[in-house]
Amino acid sequence: MIFSRPRAGFARILTASALLASLVFLSGCETSPATGESFFTGGLTKDKEAALGAQEHEKILQQFGGSYDDPELAQYITSLGNLLVKTSETPDDKFTFTVLDSPVVNAFALPGGYVYLTRGLLALADDEAEIAGVTAHEIGHVTARHASQRYGRAVGTSILAAGVGILLGSQEAAAAANQVGAMALQSYSRDQEFQADLLGVRYLSRGGFEPEGMADFLTKLQADSRLSARIAGNPDAADEFNIMQTHPRTADRIQRAIAQAGERPVANPIVGRDVYLSKIDGMTYGDGPNQGFTRGREFLHPELRFAFEVPLKYRIINRPDRVIAQHPDSSIIVFRQGSKPANVSLSEYLTQGFGAKLPLKNVEQIEVNGMDAVTAQARVKGQQGEHDWRLTTIQYDEKTLYNFLFITRPEATGAQALGLKRTTYSFRKLSAEEAGQLKPKRLRIYTVRAGDTAEKLAERFPFEDFKLARFATLNGLDPKQPLKAGQKVKIIVQ
């Protein structure tokens, strides 16, 4: 009895909110020519999609290190992409295909026909059919307008939240609903991934490619993800690496898409292995000069002209805006560039900028290889418990600072302290000659000779660990499988 009246009132609120949402839904509903489905776009028309894609394009280039500087490869990928677009339900739509200068294995698409493939992904593929499969899948996301559907659902959540918030007089309730909706819409659903596979199969078949290549390449992606997890020392987290994190697909699901698509078998399907391998021969592998290089435990940046070394057992992760190094005991190093106004001292920068709002103590002026620096420490309480933080700022030149943040659990601080101190004092400037000698790794196409084995070729790889596994994964081979004279394989050279 006590809850009967509030329950009825809440029902009226939900009814009113639902009516508001349905009215907006009817005014913003469109039909996808690729799938025939009607969906709520939230007012995101195709023209607005194009404008949004163009706006976000520059941000993507900045985030991923820009486009890869190889006009011939760029034209090749664009031609392949446009061929597939011509087989779609929207053959006259404008698409922009970009090879990103990133070693991360990934592919994705933005509204308005912006499709991205990283050079890390291109290195893993073995032929044109495999890259066509990835590209066709991403085109499918665009032609099905999955981004607009996600946007529409986000707007729908906002409308319902706003309606409830207005009727209840609760801005907090509306804000909470918005946050939940945003978190739920961060990646494509499994249904959307399957739909993109269906459309990809359709475009591949019409373009003269065998769609089975999609499943074959997915197997390679999964192998690469498992290897990345092993290299990181976390083999149980394979799904957290590369494209598998945002594309929850399986080979079985692709086979189901092929069967459901009902396309006729392709006579004399395009494979294009030789032409594809010729396009990626000489491509940068791993980090490029503008991103800095990892050489064992040392990180060196030839363009910014600095280097430093991390302690034993730390794994270096190079990101566009920072360098991270992780230890198995959860200790972490974060390194990034900074800047300060000319009238602010290093100590003021550390305490009022870099370390603002932290309970800093033991602020100390030091010198690192002829450069002024300042360091301080703090014990910070967070959701993961207490951690010891050590902040160090180094004045590289008049305009440029570099910041180290060392985070350790209190029980590990003592054991880590000396190694982390050595990392601070390892920071140094590179001479022009030393910087000029730093070159990226390159992917090369090698023709197997009599007597060559996977073990022998892998031993040449310029890595300290997992050499055979890297060779096998890069080439999609069983490491125990004998190589044949005349066979073309990918190798990595320094």
Short mmCIF file of C-alpha atoms in Angstrom, two decimals:
data_model
loop_
_atom_site.label_atom_id
_atom_site.label_comp_id
_atom_site.label_asym_id
_atom_site.label_seq_id
_atom_site.Cartn_x
_atom_site.Cartn_y
_atom_site.Cartn_z
CA MET A 1 0.00 0.00 0.00
CA ILE A 2 2.79 2.40 0.89
CA PHE A 3 4.39 2.15 -2.59
CA SER A 4 1.21 2.19 -4.70
CA ARG A 5 1.00 5.94 -5.31
CA PRO A 6 4.71 6.53 -6.09
CA ARG A 7 4.65 3.51 -8.41
CA ALA A 8 1.73 4.95 -10.38
CA GLY A 9 3.40 8.34 -10.57
CA PHE A 10 6.63 6.81 -11.82
CA ALA A 11 4.67 4.89 -14.46
CA ARG A 12 3.18 8.14 -15.71
CA ILE A 13 6.69 9.65 -15.84
CA LEU A 14 8.02 6.74 -17.87
CA THR A 15 5.02 6.95 -20.21
CA ALA A 16 5.61 10.64 -20.79
CA SER A 17 9.32 10.11 -21.31
CA ALA A 18 8.67 7.25 -23.70
CA LEU A 19 6.25 9.45 -25.65
CA LEU A 20 8.88 12.19 -25.87
CA ALA A 21 11.47 9.70 -27.07
CA SER A 22 9.12 8.14 -29.63
CA LEU A 23 8.24 11.53 -31.12
CA VAL A 24 11.91 12.36 -31.60
CA PHE A 25 12.58 8.85 -32.93
CA LEU A 26 9.98 9.24 -35.66
CA SER A 27 11.51 12.55 -36.71
CA GLY A 28 15.04 11.12 -37.00
CA CYS A 29 14.48 7.67 -38.48
CA GLU A 30 16.28 6.52 -41.64
CA THR A 31 16.68 3.28 -43.59
CA SER A 32 20.04 1.76 -44.46
CA PRO A 33 20.28 0.85 -48.17
CA ALA A 34 22.79 -1.87 -47.27
CA THR A 35 20.61 -3.72 -44.75
CA GLY A 36 17.08 -2.43 -45.35
CA GLU A 37 16.77 -1.72 -41.62
CA SER A 38 15.23 1.43 -40.22
CA PHE A 39 16.98 3.05 -37.28
CA PHE A 40 17.07 6.23 -35.24
CA THR A 41 19.97 8.50 -36.25
CA GLY A 42 19.50 11.19 -33.63
CA GLY A 43 19.55 13.71 -36.48
CA LEU A 44 22.93 12.51 -37.78
CA THR A 45 22.23 12.71 -41.51
CA LYS A 46 24.71 11.49 -44.12
CA ASP A 47 25.86 15.07 -44.72
CA LYS A 48 26.47 15.51 -41.01
CA GLU A 49 28.25 12.15 -40.95
CA ALA A 50 30.65 13.40 -43.60
CA ALA A 51 31.29 16.62 -41.66
CA LEU A 52 31.82 14.67 -38.44
CA GLY A 53 34.20 12.24 -40.14
CA ALA A 54 36.24 15.09 -41.62
CA GLN A 55 36.43 16.76 -38.21
CA GLU A 56 37.56 13.58 -36.46
CA HIS A 57 39.98 12.61 -39.25
CA GLU A 58 42.59 15.12 -38.12
CA LYS A 59 42.31 13.89 -34.54
CA ILE A 60 42.84 10.29 -35.68
CA LEU A 61 45.96 11.27 -37.62
CA GLN A 62 47.35 13.00 -34.54
CA GLN A 63 46.50 10.11 -32.25
CA PHE A 64 48.08 7.47 -34.49
CA GLY A 65 51.20 9.31 -35.60
CA GLY A 66 49.85 10.56 -38.94
CA SER A 67 49.51 8.76 -42.25
CA TYR A 68 52.30 6.48 -43.39
CA ASP A 69 54.55 8.23 -45.88
CA ASP A 70 54.45 5.86 -48.86
CA PRO A 71 52.41 7.31 -51.76
CA GLU A 72 52.54 4.09 -53.77
CA LEU A 73 51.19 2.00 -50.89
CA ALA A 74 48.55 4.64 -50.11
CA GLN A 75 47.36 4.64 -53.71
CA TYR A 76 47.26 0.85 -53.76
CA ILE A 77 45.07 0.67 -50.63
CA THR A 78 42.82 3.47 -51.95
CA SER A 79 42.34 1.68 -55.28
CA LEU A 80 41.52 -1.58 -53.53
CA GLY A 81 39.07 0.17 -51.22
CA ASN A 82 37.33 2.02 -54.06
CA LEU A 83 36.96 -1.25 -55.98
CA LEU A 84 35.05 -2.70 -53.02
CA VAL A 85 32.96 0.46 -52.56
CA LYS A 86 31.81 0.13 -56.18
CA THR A 87 30.31 -3.27 -55.32
CA SER A 88 28.33 -1.85 -52.38
CA GLU A 89 24.78 -0.49 -52.23
CA THR A 90 26.19 3.06 -52.24
CA PRO A 91 28.75 2.91 -55.07
CA ASP A 92 28.85 6.68 -55.56
CA ASP A 93 29.61 7.56 -51.94
CA LYS A 94 33.01 9.13 -51.29
CA PHE A 95 35.37 7.10 -49.12
CA THR A 96 38.78 8.07 -47.78
CA PHE A 97 41.25 5.25 -47.10
CA THR A 98 44.28 5.96 -44.92
CA VAL A 99 47.27 3.86 -43.89
CA LEU A 100 48.18 5.02 -40.39
CA ASP A 101 51.83 5.23 -39.36
CA SER A 102 51.28 3.00 -36.35
CA PRO A 103 52.72 -0.40 -35.39
CA VAL A 104 49.49 -1.28 -33.59
CA VAL A 105 47.48 -3.96 -35.41
CA ASN A 106 44.14 -2.28 -36.02
CA ALA A 107 41.50 -1.23 -38.55
CA PHE A 108 38.41 0.89 -38.04
CA ALA A 109 36.04 3.29 -39.78
CA LEU A 110 34.47 6.65 -39.00
CA PRO A 111 31.16 8.08 -40.25
CA GLY A 112 31.36 9.64 -43.68
CA GLY A 113 33.44 6.86 -45.23
CA TYR A 114 36.76 7.32 -43.43
CA VAL A 115 38.48 3.91 -43.27
CA TYR A 116 41.81 3.34 -41.52
CA LEU A 117 44.31 0.48 -41.68
CA THR A 118 47.53 0.60 -39.65
CA ARG A 119 50.85 -0.47 -41.12
CA GLY A 120 50.98 -2.93 -38.21
CA LEU A 121 47.96 -4.67 -39.69
CA LEU A 122 49.34 -4.52 -43.23
CA ALA A 123 52.51 -6.26 -42.01
CA LEU A 124 50.47 -9.18 -40.70
CA ALA A 125 48.55 -9.77 -43.94
CA ASP A 126 49.94 -12.14 -46.57
CA ASP A 127 48.00 -11.19 -49.68
CA GLU A 128 45.58 -8.77 -51.28
CA ALA A 129 42.56 -10.97 -50.50
CA GLU A 130 43.22 -10.74 -46.75
CA ILE A 131 43.51 -6.95 -46.79
CA ALA A 132 40.42 -6.78 -49.01
CA GLY A 133 38.56 -8.77 -46.34
CA VAL A 134 39.47 -6.32 -43.58
CA THR A 135 38.64 -3.34 -45.78
CA ALA A 136 35.30 -4.80 -46.90
CA HIS A 137 34.32 -5.39 -43.27
CA GLU A 138 35.04 -1.74 -42.38
CA ILE A 139 33.15 -0.53 -45.46
CA GLY A 140 30.25 -2.65 -44.20
CA HIS A 141 30.21 -0.71 -40.93
CA VAL A 142 29.95 2.52 -42.94
CA THR A 143 27.29 1.41 -45.44
CA ALA A 144 25.18 -0.08 -42.61
CA ARG A 145 25.65 3.25 -40.81
CA HIS A 146 26.53 1.56 -37.56
CA ALA A 147 28.09 4.74 -36.20
CA SER A 148 24.81 6.59 -36.77
CA GLN A 149 22.95 3.80 -35.02
CA ARG A 150 25.26 4.08 -32.01
CA TYR A 151 24.87 7.84 -32.05
CA GLY A 152 21.09 7.46 -32.30
CA ARG A 153 21.01 5.14 -29.31
CA ALA A 154 23.19 7.56 -27.34
CA VAL A 155 20.86 10.43 -28.21
CA GLY A 156 17.87 8.24 -27.35
CA THR A 157 19.39 7.49 -23.97
CA SER A 158 20.00 11.21 -23.46
CA ILE A 159 16.42 12.07 -24.42
CA LEU A 160 14.96 9.49 -22.06
CA ALA A 161 17.32 10.56 -19.29
CA ALA A 162 16.47 14.22 -19.86
CA GLY A 163 12.75 13.39 -19.80
CA VAL A 164 13.02 11.47 -16.56
CA GLY A 165 15.30 14.14 -15.09
CA ILE A 166 12.93 16.97 -16.01
CA LEU A 167 9.85 15.18 -14.73
CA LEU A 168 11.57 14.03 -11.54
CA GLY A 169 13.46 17.28 -11.15
CA SER A 170 16.74 15.35 -10.97
CA GLN A 171 19.70 16.45 -13.09
CA GLU A 172 21.80 13.81 -11.34
CA ALA A 173 19.54 11.03 -12.59
CA ALA A 174 19.81 12.29 -16.15
CA ALA A 175 23.60 12.61 -15.92
CA ALA A 176 23.96 9.10 -14.51
CA ALA A 177 21.84 7.64 -17.30
CA ASN A 178 23.97 9.47 -19.87
CA GLN A 179 27.15 8.01 -18.42
CA VAL A 180 25.77 4.48 -18.44
CA GLY A 181 24.57 4.92 -22.01
CA ALA A 182 27.98 6.23 -23.13
CA MET A 183 29.83 3.30 -21.56
CA ALA A 184 27.48 0.80 -23.19
CA LEU A 185 28.03 2.31 -26.64
CA GLN A 186 31.82 2.37 -26.83
CA SER A 187 32.21 -0.50 -29.32
CA TYR A 188 30.15 -2.23 -31.97
CA SER A 189 27.77 -4.92 -30.81
CA ARG A 190 28.21 -8.54 -31.86
CA ASP A 191 25.16 -8.18 -34.12
CA GLN A 192 26.75 -5.20 -35.85
CA GLU A 193 30.03 -7.07 -36.25
CA PHE A 194 28.16 -9.97 -37.82
CA GLN A 195 26.27 -7.59 -40.07
CA ALA A 196 29.56 -6.00 -41.20
CA ASP A 197 30.86 -9.51 -41.93
CA LEU A 198 27.76 -10.26 -44.03
CA LEU A 199 28.20 -7.08 -46.02
CA GLY A 200 31.95 -7.66 -46.29
CA VAL A 201 31.35 -11.13 -47.74
CA ARG A 202 28.95 -9.59 -50.26
CA TYR A 203 31.43 -6.92 -51.37
CA LEU A 204 34.34 -9.38 -51.53
CA SER A 205 32.42 -11.84 -53.70
CA ARG A 206 31.23 -9.12 -56.05
CA GLY A 207 34.78 -7.76 -56.25
CA GLY A 208 36.21 -11.12 -57.29
CA PHE A 209 37.72 -12.18 -53.95
CA GLU A 210 37.21 -15.42 -52.06
CA PRO A 211 35.51 -14.49 -48.75
CA GLU A 212 37.21 -17.40 -46.95
CA GLY A 213 40.19 -15.06 -46.65
CA MET A 214 38.33 -13.13 -43.95
CA ALA A 215 38.35 -16.19 -41.68
CA ASP A 216 41.96 -17.00 -42.51
CA PHE A 217 43.13 -13.52 -41.59
CA LEU A 218 41.09 -13.50 -38.41
CA THR A 219 43.00 -16.61 -37.33
CA LYS A 220 46.24 -14.64 -37.86
CA LEU A 221 44.90 -11.72 -35.85
CA GLN A 222 44.06 -14.04 -32.98
CA ALA A 223 47.54 -15.59 -33.13
CA ASP A 224 49.12 -12.13 -33.09
CA SER A 225 46.98 -11.13 -30.12
CA ARG A 226 48.08 -14.22 -28.19
CA LEU A 227 51.74 -13.54 -29.02
CA SER A 228 51.43 -9.90 -27.91
CA ALA A 229 49.98 -11.08 -24.60
CA ARG A 230 52.87 -13.53 -24.14
CA ILE A 231 55.44 -10.84 -24.91
CA ALA A 232 53.74 -8.59 -22.36
CA GLY A 233 54.00 -11.36 -19.78
CA ASN A 234 50.20 -11.65 -19.51
CA PRO A 235 49.14 -14.61 -21.68
CA ASP A 236 45.65 -14.70 -20.17
CA ALA A 237 44.83 -11.25 -21.56
CA ALA A 238 45.06 -12.07 -25.28
CA ASP A 239 41.75 -10.37 -26.12
CA GLU A 240 43.06 -7.05 -24.77
CA PHE A 241 45.64 -6.70 -27.53
CA ASN A 242 45.28 -5.17 -31.03
CA ILE A 243 42.14 -5.30 -33.13
CA MET A 244 40.56 -8.17 -31.17
CA GLN A 245 39.72 -5.76 -28.35
CA THR A 246 37.23 -3.79 -30.46
CA HIS A 247 36.20 -6.44 -33.00
CA PRO A 248 34.68 -9.38 -31.07
CA ARG A 249 34.64 -11.89 -33.94
CA THR A 250 35.43 -15.56 -34.42
CA ALA A 251 36.27 -17.63 -37.49
CA ASP A 252 33.08 -19.64 -36.94
CA ARG A 253 31.02 -16.47 -37.04
CA ILE A 254 32.61 -15.45 -40.33
CA GLN A 255 31.85 -18.90 -41.78
CA ARG A 256 28.25 -18.39 -40.69
CA ALA A 257 28.24 -15.00 -42.43
CA ILE A 258 29.58 -16.59 -45.61
CA ALA A 259 26.83 -19.23 -45.55
CA GLN A 260 24.10 -16.72 -44.76
CA ALA A 261 25.24 -14.24 -47.42
CA GLY A 262 24.40 -16.81 -50.07
CA GLU A 263 26.84 -15.41 -52.61
CA ARG A 264 27.85 -17.62 -55.52
CA PRO A 265 31.31 -19.19 -55.39
CA VAL A 266 33.89 -16.93 -57.03
CA ALA A 267 35.45 -18.36 -60.17
CA ASN A 268 39.21 -17.75 -60.33
CA PRO A 269 39.23 -15.60 -57.18
CA ILE A 270 41.82 -12.86 -56.75
CA VAL A 271 44.58 -13.72 -54.28
CA GLY A 272 47.22 -11.17 -55.26
CA ARG A 273 49.99 -12.44 -52.99
CA ASP A 274 52.96 -11.38 -55.11
CA VAL A 275 51.63 -7.91 -55.85
CA TYR A 276 50.70 -7.36 -52.20
CA LEU A 277 54.05 -8.48 -50.86
CA SER A 278 55.80 -6.19 -53.34
CA LYS A 279 53.81 -3.24 -51.96
CA ILE A 280 54.81 -3.81 -48.34
CA ASP A 281 58.43 -4.75 -49.05
CA GLY A 282 60.60 -2.22 -47.18
CA MET A 283 57.77 -0.94 -45.00
CA THR A 284 58.66 0.36 -41.53
CA TYR A 285 58.08 -2.28 -38.87
CA GLY A 286 57.50 -1.36 -35.25
CA ASP A 287 58.08 2.22 -34.13
CA GLY A 288 59.11 4.89 -36.63
CA PRO A 289 61.68 7.71 -36.23
CA ASN A 290 59.00 10.22 -35.22
CA GLN A 291 57.80 7.86 -32.50
CA GLY A 292 61.11 6.83 -30.96
CA PHE A 293 62.69 3.38 -30.75
CA THR A 294 62.94 0.72 -28.09
CA ARG A 295 66.30 -1.02 -28.05
CA GLY A 296 66.28 -3.60 -25.27
CA ARG A 297 65.75 -1.63 -22.05
CA GLU A 298 66.60 1.70 -23.66
CA PHE A 299 64.17 4.15 -25.28
CA LEU A 300 65.73 6.51 -27.83
CA HIS A 301 64.06 9.30 -29.80
CA PRO A 302 66.16 10.43 -32.79
CA GLU A 303 63.98 13.42 -33.67
CA LEU A 304 63.56 14.80 -30.13
CA ARG A 305 67.17 13.78 -29.38
CA PHE A 306 66.95 12.06 -26.00
CA ALA A 307 67.32 8.59 -24.49
CA PHE A 308 66.80 6.82 -21.16
CA GLU A 309 66.99 3.28 -19.83
CA VAL A 310 64.45 1.42 -17.68
CA PRO A 311 65.32 -1.17 -15.01
CA LEU A 312 65.37 -4.93 -15.55
CA LYS A 313 62.02 -6.68 -16.14
CA TYR A 314 60.24 -3.47 -17.22
CA ARG A 315 58.38 -3.67 -20.54
CA ILE A 316 58.38 -0.45 -22.58
CA ILE A 317 55.13 0.59 -24.27
CA ASN A 318 55.48 3.49 -26.70
CA ARG A 319 52.37 5.62 -27.16
CA PRO A 320 51.90 8.80 -29.23
CA ASP A 321 51.79 11.11 -26.21
CA ARG A 322 53.83 9.19 -23.61
CA VAL A 323 56.12 6.26 -22.92
CA ILE A 324 55.04 3.71 -20.32
CA ALA A 325 57.13 0.96 -18.74
CA GLN A 326 55.53 -1.76 -16.64
CA HIS A 327 57.01 -4.24 -14.16
CA PRO A 328 55.43 -7.61 -13.26
CA ASP A 329 54.91 -6.37 -9.67
CA SER A 330 52.64 -3.56 -11.04
CA SER A 331 55.26 -0.82 -10.66
CA ILE A 332 55.00 1.63 -13.53
CA ILE A 333 56.98 4.42 -15.17
CA VAL A 334 55.21 7.16 -17.14
CA PHE A 335 57.34 9.53 -19.22
CA ARG A 336 56.04 12.48 -21.20
CA GLN A 337 56.97 15.89 -22.53
CA GLY A 338 55.99 19.12 -20.78
CA SER A 339 56.42 22.87 -21.00
CA LYS A 340 56.31 25.77 -18.56
CA PRO A 341 56.05 29.57 -18.74
CA ALA A 342 59.39 31.39 -18.75
CA ASN A 343 58.72 33.11 -15.40
CA VAL A 344 57.95 29.86 -13.53
CA SER A 345 60.73 27.98 -11.75
CA LEU A 346 61.18 24.21 -12.03
CA SER A 347 60.10 23.75 -8.41
CA GLU A 348 56.98 25.85 -8.99
CA TYR A 349 56.19 23.85 -12.11
CA LEU A 350 56.51 20.57 -10.22
CA THR A 351 54.53 21.59 -7.16
CA GLN A 352 51.89 23.78 -8.81
CA GLY A 353 51.62 22.15 -12.25
CA PHE A 354 52.85 18.59 -12.75
CA GLY A 355 52.28 17.64 -9.10
CA ALA A 356 49.44 19.98 -8.24
CA LYS A 357 46.93 18.60 -5.69
CA LEU A 358 49.36 15.88 -4.58
CA PRO A 359 50.70 15.77 -0.99
CA LEU A 360 54.27 16.32 -2.17
CA LYS A 361 57.21 16.20 0.21
CA ASN A 362 61.01 16.18 0.00
CA VAL A 363 61.15 18.56 -2.98
CA GLU A 364 64.79 18.47 -4.09
CA GLN A 365 66.85 20.22 -6.76
CA ILE A 366 69.12 17.79 -8.68
CA GLU A 367 71.22 17.69 -11.86
CA VAL A 368 70.82 15.03 -14.56
CA ASN A 369 73.68 14.84 -17.06
CA GLY A 370 74.18 18.61 -17.04
CA MET A 371 70.46 19.44 -17.03
CA ASP A 372 68.64 21.11 -14.14
CA ALA A 373 65.95 18.94 -12.57
CA VAL A 374 63.69 18.75 -9.54
CA THR A 375 62.15 15.75 -7.82
CA ALA A 376 59.59 15.10 -5.08
CA GLN A 377 57.58 12.22 -3.66
CA ALA A 378 54.09 11.56 -2.33
CA ARG A 379 51.97 8.74 -0.96
CA VAL A 380 48.69 8.68 -2.83
CA LYS A 381 45.50 6.87 -1.82
CA GLY A 382 43.22 5.72 -4.64
CA GLN A 383 40.73 3.04 -5.63
CA GLN A 384 43.58 0.53 -5.92
CA GLY A 385 44.91 1.32 -2.48
CA GLU A 386 48.03 3.27 -1.48
CA HIS A 387 50.92 3.89 -3.87
CA ASP A 388 54.20 5.75 -3.63
CA TRP A 389 54.68 8.35 -6.33
CA ARG A 390 58.03 9.85 -7.33
CA LEU A 391 57.83 12.86 -9.70
CA THR A 392 60.87 14.18 -11.55
CA THR A 393 60.99 17.10 -13.99
CA ILE A 394 64.08 17.66 -16.17
CA GLN A 395 64.77 20.93 -18.02
CA TYR A 396 65.91 19.74 -21.47
CA ASP A 397 66.26 23.25 -22.92
CA GLU A 398 64.70 26.69 -22.46
CA LYS A 399 61.33 25.59 -23.83
CA THR A 400 61.15 21.86 -23.21
CA LEU A 401 60.70 19.78 -20.08
CA TYR A 402 60.47 16.03 -19.64
CA ASN A 403 58.58 14.44 -16.77
CA PHE A 404 59.03 11.07 -15.12
CA LEU A 405 56.35 9.60 -12.88
CA PHE A 406 57.33 6.47 -10.96
CA ILE A 407 54.51 4.59 -9.20
CA THR A 408 55.14 1.66 -6.86
CA ARG A 409 53.22 -0.17 -4.17
CA PRO A 410 54.65 0.69 -0.72
CA GLU A 411 55.83 -2.88 -0.21
CA ALA A 412 57.78 -2.72 -3.53
CA THR A 413 59.19 0.81 -3.19
CA GLY A 414 62.35 -0.24 -1.41
CA ALA A 415 63.25 -2.91 -3.96
CA GLN A 416 62.48 -0.62 -6.91
CA ALA A 417 64.04 2.60 -5.62
CA LEU A 418 67.61 2.14 -6.87
CA GLY A 419 66.58 0.99 -10.36
CA LEU A 420 64.15 3.87 -10.77
CA LYS A 421 66.78 6.35 -9.57
CA ARG A 422 69.15 4.99 -12.21
CA THR A 423 66.43 5.51 -14.82
CA THR A 424 66.23 9.18 -13.83
CA TYR A 425 69.98 9.65 -14.14
CA SER A 426 70.12 7.69 -17.40
CA PHE A 427 68.18 10.44 -19.18
CA ARG A 428 70.52 12.10 -21.65
CA LYS A 429 70.66 14.14 -24.82
CA LEU A 430 71.54 12.41 -28.07
CA SER A 431 74.20 13.89 -30.31
CA ALA A 432 73.33 14.56 -33.94
CA GLU A 433 75.62 11.72 -34.96
CA GLU A 434 74.03 9.22 -32.56
CA ALA A 435 70.52 10.26 -33.56
CA GLY A 436 71.41 9.90 -37.24
CA GLN A 437 72.52 6.32 -36.71
CA LEU A 438 69.14 5.25 -35.33
CA LYS A 439 67.10 3.58 -38.04
CA PRO A 440 63.72 1.82 -37.90
CA LYS A 441 63.24 -1.88 -38.40
CA ARG A 442 62.04 -2.80 -41.88
CA LEU A 443 59.87 -5.57 -43.25
CA ARG A 444 61.53 -7.33 -46.18
CA ILE A 445 60.31 -10.03 -48.54
CA TYR A 446 62.78 -12.88 -48.68
CA THR A 447 62.84 -15.79 -51.12
CA VAL A 448 63.64 -19.00 -49.28
CA ARG A 449 66.79 -20.81 -50.39
CA ALA A 450 67.76 -24.46 -50.08
CA GLY A 451 68.79 -25.18 -46.51
CA ASP A 452 66.81 -22.31 -44.98
CA THR A 453 64.66 -23.15 -41.96
CA ALA A 454 62.22 -21.13 -39.89
CA GLU A 455 64.68 -21.26 -36.98
CA LYS A 456 67.57 -19.91 -39.08
CA LEU A 457 65.52 -17.06 -40.54
CA ALA A 458 63.98 -16.21 -37.17
CA GLU A 459 67.41 -16.02 -35.56
CA ARG A 460 68.14 -12.98 -37.76
CA PHE A 461 65.19 -11.05 -36.32
CA PRO A 462 66.36 -7.93 -34.40
CA PHE A 463 64.52 -8.85 -31.22
CA GLU A 464 65.72 -10.23 -27.92
CA ASP A 465 62.91 -12.74 -27.37
CA PHE A 466 60.23 -14.86 -29.06
CA LYS A 467 62.12 -14.80 -32.37
CA LEU A 468 60.64 -18.01 -33.79
CA ALA A 469 57.14 -17.14 -32.59
CA ARG A 470 57.42 -13.69 -34.19
CA PHE A 471 58.52 -15.21 -37.52
CA ALA A 472 55.74 -17.81 -37.48
CA THR A 473 53.01 -15.33 -36.54
CA LEU A 474 54.17 -12.73 -39.06
CA ASN A 475 53.96 -15.31 -41.84
CA GLY A 476 50.97 -17.31 -40.62
CA LEU A 477 53.08 -20.48 -40.50
CA ASP A 478 53.47 -23.46 -38.22
CA PRO A 479 57.03 -23.04 -36.86
CA LYS A 480 57.60 -26.78 -37.35
CA GLN A 481 56.49 -26.65 -40.99
CA PRO A 482 59.47 -27.04 -43.40
CA LEU A 483 60.10 -24.13 -45.74
CA LYS A 484 60.34 -24.72 -49.48
CA ALA A 485 62.99 -23.24 -51.75
CA GLY A 486 61.43 -20.40 -53.76
CA GLN A 487 58.80 -19.68 -51.10
CA LYS A 488 58.39 -15.99 -50.21
CA VAL A 489 58.35 -15.05 -46.55
CA LYS A 490 58.44 -11.85 -44.54
CA ILE A 491 61.46 -11.12 -42.39
CA ILE A 492 62.38 -8.16 -40.19
CA VAL A 493 65.75 -6.43 -40.58
CA GLN A 494 67.47 -3.60 -38.72
#
